[in-house]
GROMACS .gro file of C-alpha atoms in nm:
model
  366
    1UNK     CA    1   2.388  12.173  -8.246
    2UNK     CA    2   2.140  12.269  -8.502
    3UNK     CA    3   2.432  12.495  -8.680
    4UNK     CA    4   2.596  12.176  -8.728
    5UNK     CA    5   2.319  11.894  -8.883
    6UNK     CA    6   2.228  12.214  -9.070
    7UNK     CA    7   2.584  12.214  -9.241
    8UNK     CA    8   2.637  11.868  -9.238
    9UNK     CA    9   2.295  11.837  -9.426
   10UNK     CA   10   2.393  12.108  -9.637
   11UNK     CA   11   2.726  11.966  -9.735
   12UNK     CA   12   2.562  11.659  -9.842
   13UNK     CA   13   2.328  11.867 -10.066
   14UNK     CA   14   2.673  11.974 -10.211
   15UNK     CA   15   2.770  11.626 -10.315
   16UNK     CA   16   2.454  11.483 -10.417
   17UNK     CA   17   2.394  11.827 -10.628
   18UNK     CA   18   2.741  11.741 -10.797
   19UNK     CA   19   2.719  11.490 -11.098
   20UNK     CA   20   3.055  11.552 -11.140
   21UNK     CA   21   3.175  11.492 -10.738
   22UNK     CA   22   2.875  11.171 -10.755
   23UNK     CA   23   3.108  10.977 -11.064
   24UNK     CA   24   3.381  11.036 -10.936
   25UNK     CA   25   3.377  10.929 -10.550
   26UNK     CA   26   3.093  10.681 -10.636
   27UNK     CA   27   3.091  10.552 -10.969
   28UNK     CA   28   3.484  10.553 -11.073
   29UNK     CA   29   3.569  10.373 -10.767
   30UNK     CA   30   3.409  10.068 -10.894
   31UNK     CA   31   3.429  10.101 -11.282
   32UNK     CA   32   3.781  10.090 -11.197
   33UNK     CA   33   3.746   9.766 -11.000
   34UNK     CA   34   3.519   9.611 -11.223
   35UNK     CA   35   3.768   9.692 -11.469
   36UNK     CA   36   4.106   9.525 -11.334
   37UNK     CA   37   3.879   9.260 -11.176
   38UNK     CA   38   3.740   9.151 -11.517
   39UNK     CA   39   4.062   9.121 -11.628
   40UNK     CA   40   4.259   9.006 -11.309
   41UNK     CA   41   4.041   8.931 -11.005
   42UNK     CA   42   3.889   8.570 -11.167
   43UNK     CA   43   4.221   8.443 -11.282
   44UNK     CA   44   4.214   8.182 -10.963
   45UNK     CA   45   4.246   8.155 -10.570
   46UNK     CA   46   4.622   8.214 -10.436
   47UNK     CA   47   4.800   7.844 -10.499
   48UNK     CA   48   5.046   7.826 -10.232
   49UNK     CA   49   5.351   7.626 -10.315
   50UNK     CA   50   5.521   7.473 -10.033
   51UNK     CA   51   5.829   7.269  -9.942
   52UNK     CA   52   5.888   7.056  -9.592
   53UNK     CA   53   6.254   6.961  -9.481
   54UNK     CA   54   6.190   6.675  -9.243
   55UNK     CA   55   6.480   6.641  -9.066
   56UNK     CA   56   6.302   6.439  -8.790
   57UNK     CA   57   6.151   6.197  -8.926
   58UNK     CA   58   5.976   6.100  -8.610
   59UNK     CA   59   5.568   6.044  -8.598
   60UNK     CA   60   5.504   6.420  -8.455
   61UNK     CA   61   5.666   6.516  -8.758
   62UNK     CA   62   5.451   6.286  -9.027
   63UNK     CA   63   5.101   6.437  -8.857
   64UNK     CA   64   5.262   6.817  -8.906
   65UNK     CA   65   5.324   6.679  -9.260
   66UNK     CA   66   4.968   6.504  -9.301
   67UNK     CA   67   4.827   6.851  -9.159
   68UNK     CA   68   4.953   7.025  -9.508
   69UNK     CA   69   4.903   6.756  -9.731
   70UNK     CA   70   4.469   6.726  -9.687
   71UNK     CA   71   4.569   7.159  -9.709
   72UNK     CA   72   4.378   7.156 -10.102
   73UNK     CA   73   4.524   7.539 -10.084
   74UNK     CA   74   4.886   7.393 -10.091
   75UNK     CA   75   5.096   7.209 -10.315
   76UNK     CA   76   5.369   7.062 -10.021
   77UNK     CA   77   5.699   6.903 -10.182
   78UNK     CA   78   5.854   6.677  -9.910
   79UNK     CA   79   6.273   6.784  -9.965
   80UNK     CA   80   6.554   6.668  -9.809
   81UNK     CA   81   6.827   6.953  -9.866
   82UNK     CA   82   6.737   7.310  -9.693
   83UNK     CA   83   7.004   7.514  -9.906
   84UNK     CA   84   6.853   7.345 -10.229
   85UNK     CA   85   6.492   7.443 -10.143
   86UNK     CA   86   6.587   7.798 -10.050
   87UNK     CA   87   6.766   7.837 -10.363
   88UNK     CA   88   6.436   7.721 -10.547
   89UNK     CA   89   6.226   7.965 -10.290
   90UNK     CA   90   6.486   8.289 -10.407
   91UNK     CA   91   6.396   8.182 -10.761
   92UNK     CA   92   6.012   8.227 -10.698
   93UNK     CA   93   5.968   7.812 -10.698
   94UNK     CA   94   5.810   7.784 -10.348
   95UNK     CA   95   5.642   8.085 -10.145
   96UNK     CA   96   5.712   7.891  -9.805
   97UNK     CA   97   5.975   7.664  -9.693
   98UNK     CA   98   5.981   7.521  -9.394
   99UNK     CA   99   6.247   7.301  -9.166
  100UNK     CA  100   6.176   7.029  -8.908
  101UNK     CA  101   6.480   7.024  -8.693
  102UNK     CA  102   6.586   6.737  -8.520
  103UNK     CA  103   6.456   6.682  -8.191
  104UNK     CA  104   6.106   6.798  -8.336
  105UNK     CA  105   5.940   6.455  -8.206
  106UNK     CA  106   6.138   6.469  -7.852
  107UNK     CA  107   6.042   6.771  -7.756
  108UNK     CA  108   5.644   6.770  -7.805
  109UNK     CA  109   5.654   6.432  -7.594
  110UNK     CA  110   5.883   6.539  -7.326
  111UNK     CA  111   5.663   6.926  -7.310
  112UNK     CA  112   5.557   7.028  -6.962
  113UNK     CA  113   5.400   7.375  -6.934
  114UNK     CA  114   5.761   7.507  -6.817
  115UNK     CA  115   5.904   7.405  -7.101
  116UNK     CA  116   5.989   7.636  -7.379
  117UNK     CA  117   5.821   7.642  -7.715
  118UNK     CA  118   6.024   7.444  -8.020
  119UNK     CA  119   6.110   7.671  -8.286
  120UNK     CA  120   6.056   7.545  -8.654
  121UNK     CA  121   6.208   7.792  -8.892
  122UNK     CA  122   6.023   7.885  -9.201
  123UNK     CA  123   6.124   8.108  -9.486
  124UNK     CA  124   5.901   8.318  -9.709
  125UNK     CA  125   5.969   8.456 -10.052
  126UNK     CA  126   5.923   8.860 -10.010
  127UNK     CA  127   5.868   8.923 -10.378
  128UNK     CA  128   5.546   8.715 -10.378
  129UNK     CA  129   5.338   8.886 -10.042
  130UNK     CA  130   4.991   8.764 -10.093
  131UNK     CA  131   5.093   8.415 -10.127
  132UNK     CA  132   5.394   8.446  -9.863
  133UNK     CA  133   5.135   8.609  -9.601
  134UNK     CA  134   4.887   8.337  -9.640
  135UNK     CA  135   5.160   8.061  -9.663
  136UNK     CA  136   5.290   8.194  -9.321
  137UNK     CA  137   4.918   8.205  -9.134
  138UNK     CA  138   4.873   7.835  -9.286
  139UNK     CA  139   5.183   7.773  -9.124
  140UNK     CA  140   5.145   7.939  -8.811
  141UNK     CA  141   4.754   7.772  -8.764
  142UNK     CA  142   4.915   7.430  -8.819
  143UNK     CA  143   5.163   7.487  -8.598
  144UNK     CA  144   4.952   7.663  -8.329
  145UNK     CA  145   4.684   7.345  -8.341
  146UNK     CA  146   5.005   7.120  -8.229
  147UNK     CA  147   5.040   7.311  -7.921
  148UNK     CA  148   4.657   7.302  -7.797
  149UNK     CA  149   4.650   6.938  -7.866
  150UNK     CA  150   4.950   6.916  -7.629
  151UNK     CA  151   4.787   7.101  -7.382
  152UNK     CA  152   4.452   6.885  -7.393
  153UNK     CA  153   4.242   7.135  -7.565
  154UNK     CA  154   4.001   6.952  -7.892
  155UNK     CA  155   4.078   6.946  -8.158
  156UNK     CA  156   3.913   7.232  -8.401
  157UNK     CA  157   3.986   7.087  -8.756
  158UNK     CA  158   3.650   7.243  -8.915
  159UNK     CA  159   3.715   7.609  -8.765
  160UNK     CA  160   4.108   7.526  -8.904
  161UNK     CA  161   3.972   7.428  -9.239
  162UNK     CA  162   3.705   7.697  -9.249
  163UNK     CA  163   3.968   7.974  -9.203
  164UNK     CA  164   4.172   7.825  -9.468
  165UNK     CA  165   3.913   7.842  -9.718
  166UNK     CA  166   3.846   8.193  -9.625
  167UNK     CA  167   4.185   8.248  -9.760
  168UNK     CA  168   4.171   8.152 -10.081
  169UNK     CA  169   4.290   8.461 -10.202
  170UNK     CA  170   4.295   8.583 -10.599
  171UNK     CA  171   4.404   8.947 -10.681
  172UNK     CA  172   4.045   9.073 -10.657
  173UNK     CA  173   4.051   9.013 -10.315
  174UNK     CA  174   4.377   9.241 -10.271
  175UNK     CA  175   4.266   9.478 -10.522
  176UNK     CA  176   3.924   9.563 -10.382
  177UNK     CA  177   4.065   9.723 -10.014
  178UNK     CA  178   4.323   9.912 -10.167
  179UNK     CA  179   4.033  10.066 -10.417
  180UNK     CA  180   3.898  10.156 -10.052
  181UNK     CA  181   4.163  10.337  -9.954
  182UNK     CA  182   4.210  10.476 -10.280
  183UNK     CA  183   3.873  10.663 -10.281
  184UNK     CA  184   3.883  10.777  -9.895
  185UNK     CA  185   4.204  10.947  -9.961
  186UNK     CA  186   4.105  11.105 -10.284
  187UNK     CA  187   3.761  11.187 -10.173
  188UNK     CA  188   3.927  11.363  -9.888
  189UNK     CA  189   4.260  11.473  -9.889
  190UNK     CA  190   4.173  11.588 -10.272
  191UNK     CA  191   3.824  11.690 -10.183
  192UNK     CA  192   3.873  11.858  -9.885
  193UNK     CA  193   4.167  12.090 -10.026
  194UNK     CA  194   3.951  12.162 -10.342
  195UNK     CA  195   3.607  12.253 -10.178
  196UNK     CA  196   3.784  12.510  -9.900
  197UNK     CA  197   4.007  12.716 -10.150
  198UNK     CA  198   3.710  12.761 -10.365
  199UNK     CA  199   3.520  12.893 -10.074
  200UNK     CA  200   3.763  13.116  -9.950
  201UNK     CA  201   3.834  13.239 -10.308
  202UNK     CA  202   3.432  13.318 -10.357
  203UNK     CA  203   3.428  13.457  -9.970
  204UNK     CA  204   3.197  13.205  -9.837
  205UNK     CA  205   3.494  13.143  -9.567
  206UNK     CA  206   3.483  13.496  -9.441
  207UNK     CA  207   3.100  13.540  -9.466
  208UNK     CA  208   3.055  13.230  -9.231
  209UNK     CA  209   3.354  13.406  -9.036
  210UNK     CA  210   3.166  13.680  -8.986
  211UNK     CA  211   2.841  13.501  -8.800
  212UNK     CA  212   2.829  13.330  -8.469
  213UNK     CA  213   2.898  13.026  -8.615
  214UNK     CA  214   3.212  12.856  -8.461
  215UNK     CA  215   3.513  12.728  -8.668
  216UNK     CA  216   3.493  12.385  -8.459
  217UNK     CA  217   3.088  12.318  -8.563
  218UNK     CA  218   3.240  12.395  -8.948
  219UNK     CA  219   3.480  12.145  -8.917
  220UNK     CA  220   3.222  11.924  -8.746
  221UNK     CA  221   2.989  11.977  -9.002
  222UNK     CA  222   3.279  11.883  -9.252
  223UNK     CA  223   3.392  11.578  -9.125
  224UNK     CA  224   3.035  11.407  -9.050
  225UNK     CA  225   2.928  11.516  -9.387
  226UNK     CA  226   3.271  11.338  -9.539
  227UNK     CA  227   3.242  11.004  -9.300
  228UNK     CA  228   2.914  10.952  -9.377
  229UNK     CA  229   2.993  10.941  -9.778
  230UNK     CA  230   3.294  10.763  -9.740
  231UNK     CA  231   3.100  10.525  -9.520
  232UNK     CA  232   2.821  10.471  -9.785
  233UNK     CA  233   3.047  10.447 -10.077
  234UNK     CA  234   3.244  10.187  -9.919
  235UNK     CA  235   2.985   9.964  -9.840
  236UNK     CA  236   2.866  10.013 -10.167
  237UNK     CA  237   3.182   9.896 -10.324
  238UNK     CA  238   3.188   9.603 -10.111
  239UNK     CA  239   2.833   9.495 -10.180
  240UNK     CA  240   2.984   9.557 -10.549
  241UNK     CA  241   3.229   9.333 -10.543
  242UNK     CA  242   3.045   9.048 -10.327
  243UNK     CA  243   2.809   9.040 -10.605
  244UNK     CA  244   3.028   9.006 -10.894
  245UNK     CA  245   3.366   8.883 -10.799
  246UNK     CA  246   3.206   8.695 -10.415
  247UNK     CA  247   3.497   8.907 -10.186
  248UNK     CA  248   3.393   8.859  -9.878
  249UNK     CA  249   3.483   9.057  -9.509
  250UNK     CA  250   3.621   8.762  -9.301
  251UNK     CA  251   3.667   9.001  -9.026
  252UNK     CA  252   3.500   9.246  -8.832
  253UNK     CA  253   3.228   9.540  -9.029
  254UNK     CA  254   3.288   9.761  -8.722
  255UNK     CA  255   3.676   9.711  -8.698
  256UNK     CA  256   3.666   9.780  -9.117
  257UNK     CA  257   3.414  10.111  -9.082
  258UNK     CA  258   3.637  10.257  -8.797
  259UNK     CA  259   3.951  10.185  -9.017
  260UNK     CA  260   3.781  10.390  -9.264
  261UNK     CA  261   3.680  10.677  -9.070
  262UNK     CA  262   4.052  10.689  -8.911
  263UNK     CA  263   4.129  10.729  -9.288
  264UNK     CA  264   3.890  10.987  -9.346
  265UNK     CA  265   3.996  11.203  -9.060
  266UNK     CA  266   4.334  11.169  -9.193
  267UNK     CA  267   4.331  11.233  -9.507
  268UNK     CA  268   4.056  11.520  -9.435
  269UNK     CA  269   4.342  11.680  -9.201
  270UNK     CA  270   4.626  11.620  -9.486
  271UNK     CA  271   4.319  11.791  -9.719
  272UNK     CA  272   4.304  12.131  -9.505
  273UNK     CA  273   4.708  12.172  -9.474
  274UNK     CA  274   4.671  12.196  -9.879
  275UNK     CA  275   4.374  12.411  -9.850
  276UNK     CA  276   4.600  12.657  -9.645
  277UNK     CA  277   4.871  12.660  -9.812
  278UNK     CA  278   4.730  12.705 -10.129
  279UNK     CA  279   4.661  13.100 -10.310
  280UNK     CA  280   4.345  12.968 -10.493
  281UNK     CA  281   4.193  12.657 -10.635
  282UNK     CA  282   4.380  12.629 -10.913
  283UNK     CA  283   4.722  12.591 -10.709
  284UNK     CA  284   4.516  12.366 -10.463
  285UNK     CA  285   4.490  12.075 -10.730
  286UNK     CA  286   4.797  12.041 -10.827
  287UNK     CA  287   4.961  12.022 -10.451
  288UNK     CA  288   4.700  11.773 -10.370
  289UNK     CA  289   4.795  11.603 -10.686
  290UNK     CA  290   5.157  11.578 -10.650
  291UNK     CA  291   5.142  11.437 -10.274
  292UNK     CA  292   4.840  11.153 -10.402
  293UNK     CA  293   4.959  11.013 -10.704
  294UNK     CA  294   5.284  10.896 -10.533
  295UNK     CA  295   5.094  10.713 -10.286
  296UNK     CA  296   4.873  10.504 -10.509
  297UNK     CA  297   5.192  10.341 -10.604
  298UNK     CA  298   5.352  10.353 -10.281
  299UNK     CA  299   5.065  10.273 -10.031
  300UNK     CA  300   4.998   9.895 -10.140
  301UNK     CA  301   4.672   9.999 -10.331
  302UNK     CA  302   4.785   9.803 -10.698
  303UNK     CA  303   5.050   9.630 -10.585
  304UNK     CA  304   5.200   9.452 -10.273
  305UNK     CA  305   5.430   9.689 -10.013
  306UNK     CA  306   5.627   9.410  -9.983
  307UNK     CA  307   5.750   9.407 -10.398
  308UNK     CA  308   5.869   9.703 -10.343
  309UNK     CA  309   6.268   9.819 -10.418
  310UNK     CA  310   6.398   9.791 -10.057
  311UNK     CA  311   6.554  10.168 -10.033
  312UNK     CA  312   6.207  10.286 -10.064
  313UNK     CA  313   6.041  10.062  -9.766
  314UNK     CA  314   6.128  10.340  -9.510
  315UNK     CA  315   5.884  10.591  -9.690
  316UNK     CA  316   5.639  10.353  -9.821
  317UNK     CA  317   5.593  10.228  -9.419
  318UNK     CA  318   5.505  10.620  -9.289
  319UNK     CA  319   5.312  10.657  -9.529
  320UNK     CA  320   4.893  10.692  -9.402
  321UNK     CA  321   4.740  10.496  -9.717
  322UNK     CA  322   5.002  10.188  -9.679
  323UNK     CA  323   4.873  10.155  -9.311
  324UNK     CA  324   4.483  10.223  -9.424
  325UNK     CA  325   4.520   9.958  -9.733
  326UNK     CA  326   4.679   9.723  -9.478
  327UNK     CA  327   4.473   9.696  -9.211
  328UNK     CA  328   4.156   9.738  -9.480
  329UNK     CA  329   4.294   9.378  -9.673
  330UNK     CA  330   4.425   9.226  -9.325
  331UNK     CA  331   4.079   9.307  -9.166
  332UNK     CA  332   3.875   9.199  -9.485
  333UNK     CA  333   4.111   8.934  -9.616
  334UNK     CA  334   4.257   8.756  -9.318
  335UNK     CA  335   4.015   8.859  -9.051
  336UNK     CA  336   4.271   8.990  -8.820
  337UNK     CA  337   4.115   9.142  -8.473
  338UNK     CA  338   4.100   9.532  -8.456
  339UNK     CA  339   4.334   9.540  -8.185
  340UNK     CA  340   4.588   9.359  -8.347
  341UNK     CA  341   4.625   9.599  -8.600
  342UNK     CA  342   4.740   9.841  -8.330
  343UNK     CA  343   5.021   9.962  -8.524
  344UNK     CA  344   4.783  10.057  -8.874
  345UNK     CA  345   4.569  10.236  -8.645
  346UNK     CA  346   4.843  10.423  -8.407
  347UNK     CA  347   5.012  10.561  -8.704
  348UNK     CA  348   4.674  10.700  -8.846
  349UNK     CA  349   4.579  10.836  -8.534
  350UNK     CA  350   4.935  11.006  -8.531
  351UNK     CA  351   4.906  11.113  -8.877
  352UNK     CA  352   4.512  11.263  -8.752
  353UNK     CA  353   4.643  11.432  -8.444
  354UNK     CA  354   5.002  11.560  -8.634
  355UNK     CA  355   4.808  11.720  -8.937
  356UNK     CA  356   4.532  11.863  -8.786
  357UNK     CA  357   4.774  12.084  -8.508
  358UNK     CA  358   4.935  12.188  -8.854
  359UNK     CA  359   4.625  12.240  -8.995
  360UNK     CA  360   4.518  12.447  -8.733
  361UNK     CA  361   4.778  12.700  -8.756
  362UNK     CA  362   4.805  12.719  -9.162
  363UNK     CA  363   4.399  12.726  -9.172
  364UNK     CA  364   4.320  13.055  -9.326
  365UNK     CA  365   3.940  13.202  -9.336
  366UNK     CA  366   4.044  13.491  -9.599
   0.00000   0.00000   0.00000
């Protein structure tokens, strides 16, 4: 136990000894933000644009429409053709359409517990997935407050309007988690394949090799060293950006911290593949640059997954920073519960458990 705090204490020596390693996992993290959120991040909250079909007509379908209109986040446009308002929402004029089928009315008076829920079909514009994905949890909160008042619950029209608010998305907001995932995946993945070839190159690999000290209290060592900067620097982006551009974390600290130390084991596993496949340092660089800089365009960390050219969705959604940028802006933006990001977190847990067996059998000491 004291081999490990001893190298955990001495790898953070390493970093803080680094200018070089200090600007660029602390300080270019943020210049960068505070550079596309000068420019982008204060252009304006996320305007949804919105269009109702009422087909209905009935008075459950007028307070569903009055629940949207006293929305300030949406701009509603009452229509009476569905194909006509999907043609305007393929040509980028609405974000959300939604259809109120007849029988609407009927069925929330005649609802017994038995009965099955009504389905009201709404359509989203793909090319647009920050306002679509808000559009469709307006939507879906609307809808959802219909069914408790059916069941007798009270109303919650403040917690309904708070979470809205919270919502009020501009790109600053999107930009900021994906500059999060950006940094853990370069500080590690990057890092991590840097740092060991140059110590196997110099022999400090095969020096520690030769004491008692264990290969598993290295790692250890390693990894607590890594989680606890990646930790610190994200917390001091966020504190960053609250100050400046007010982001704020609408969901859970501890759900967002354990996102980002899933990400740091990851990308630390990806990091010490590349370490052992690579002859020296200078070899090590460029692998870890060629598998990186495809995945700050690919992972959602500028730009929306969603945008993307469809033939390349089946890459861009294995991918470990698309899953860590997701569940960073779902957790921080929407406030989604840890566990019902199961999927973001399964798949880096996979991509943890899959690349450190590999890991373990390319690792090389000399």
């Amino acid at each position: 136990m004291k081999a490990y705090w001893q190298l955990t204490l001495a790898q953070l020596r390493i970093f803080a000894r680094n200018r070089q390693v200090l600007f660029f996992t602390l300080l270019f993290p943020i210049i960068l933000m505070l550079t596309l959120g000068s420019f982008l991040g204060n252009s304006g909250g996320t305007s949804i644009t919105m269009a109702v079909v009422d087909q209905d007509g009935s008075q459950e379908s007028k307070q569903l429409l009055s629940t949207f209109e006293n929305n300030e986040s949406i701009q509603l446009d009452k229509r009476t053709d569905v194909d006509e308002a999907l043609d305007e929402l393929k040509e980028s004029d609405y974000q959300v359409v939604m259809e109120i089928p007849e029988g609407y009315g009927e069925q929330l008076q005649s609802h017994t517990d038995e009965s099955e829920a009504f389905d009201l079909p709404v359509y989203y514009n793909e090319t647009d997935a920050t306002a679509s994905e808000l559009g469709l949890t307006v939507v879906n909160a609307a809808v959802d407050q219909v069914s408790k008042n059916i069941e007798d619950y009270s109303p919650a029209v403040a917690v309904e309007a708070e979470g809205v608010r919270a919502l009020d998305l501009g790109y600053i907001d999107f930009l900021v988690p994906g500059i999060v995932a950006m940094m853990i995946m370069n500080n590690n993945m990057n890092g991590v394949a840097g740092q060991i070839s140059a110590w196997r190159e110099r022999g400090i690999l095969r020096r520690m090799q030769g004491t008692r000290l264990k290969a598993s209290t290295f790692i250890a060592g390693q990894i607590t060293a890594r989680v606890i900067l990646n930790a610190l620097q994200a917390i001091l982006v966020l504190i960053v950006a609250s100050l400046l551009f007010q982001v704020q974390v609408n969901g859970s600290w501890l759900a967002l911290l354990t996102f980002v130390v899933l990400g740091t084991l990851a990308f630390m596993a990806i990091g010490f593949i590349i370490a052992g496949l690579a002859k020296n340092p200078e070899s090590a660089g460029p692998i870890a640059g060629f598998a990186s800089f495809p995945m700050l365009f690919l992972g959602g960390v500028f730009f929306p997954i969603n945008s993307m050219p469809e033939y390349l969705q089946p890459i861009v959604h294995i991918l470990p920073i698309s899953h860590l940028s997701t569940a960073l802006r779902e957790t921080m933006n929407v406030g989604i519960p840890f566990f019902d990001l199961w999927h973001h977190w399964l798949t880096l847990a996979a991509w943890l458990v899959v690349a450190f067996f590999i890991a373990s059998r390319t690792f090389k000491w000399e």
